[in-house]
């Protein structure tokens, strides 16, 4: 083995070890959660002889048999859809306007979108409850009362995803070319800008949905029957079923994240890989 080959393999060892460690850090909780959700052997009694004993699907069955599971999930999905629509409707025009008209204000806008990180969720929930109970009870009692707060909480994630999508394309050239050909702003957005931002819009939608499906504090304080509130209450009276629900949520999120990763790959990269494969097939055929 030459010294160059040895150094090349040694340089790849560090990144590979990091990837292995990250994979173990991510997979180990899934394995542990799966065991606790589907096996009726206490941890102190678990050993190599009992690792395959008393496996059951009763915990998962209890999740789907609970009468509050589907209503809470549907309620959270409706909130997620409304939050995604409002978030994209507000942030996409704002981000485009900042990039095209006032690029010097980008730093200020980025700072404002980080502000939801400053206020702890429990303090925000307490302030929301105190204010709206006294001054806007109609909003407090509405099933859509959580949507404005979810929009604010998702700002740190969604704005950066949209901003990254705008930075990845030459949006000024696209807009100028479309406008010079006689297209209006609506047509320019629909046919020139938004198709090139598809991956970032999908990412922003996914991140917003994740925030909605994972937020517990505000929904619990405002007494809204969302999916996270149901998960917490369900774990209180069905511990193994609660762990099974956490396992299903984690696996579903992982699958969605993998699908998002595939959808978010740049089209140019996919086209280049197809071209490389086609060129390899051609060379193989020739030889």
CSV table of C-alpha atoms in Angstrom, one decimal, residues 93-106 171-172 175-176 179 185:
chain,number,residue,atom,x,y,z
A,93,UNK,CA,-43.4,37.8,-0.1
A,94,UNK,CA,-41.5,39.4,2.9
A,95,UNK,CA,-38.3,37.5,2.1
A,96,UNK,CA,-38.6,38.3,-1.6
A,97,UNK,CA,-39.3,42.0,-1.0
A,98,UNK,CA,-36.3,42.2,1.4
A,99,UNK,CA,-34.0,40.5,-1.2
A,100,UNK,CA,-35.2,42.6,-4.1
A,101,UNK,CA,-35.9,46.0,-2.6
A,102,UNK,CA,-34.2,46.5,0.8
A,103,UNK,CA,-31.2,44.0,1.0
A,104,UNK,CA,-29.6,46.1,3.7
A,105,UNK,CA,-32.5,45.2,6.0
A,106,UNK,CA,-31.8,41.5,5.9
A,171,UNK,CA,-33.9,35.7,-8.0
A,172,UNK,CA,-33.2,39.2,-9.3
A,175,UNK,CA,-37.7,38.5,-11.8
A,176,UNK,CA,-36.1,41.0,-14.3
A,179,UNK,CA,-40.9,41.3,-16.1
A,185,UNK,CA,-45.9,39.9,-10.5
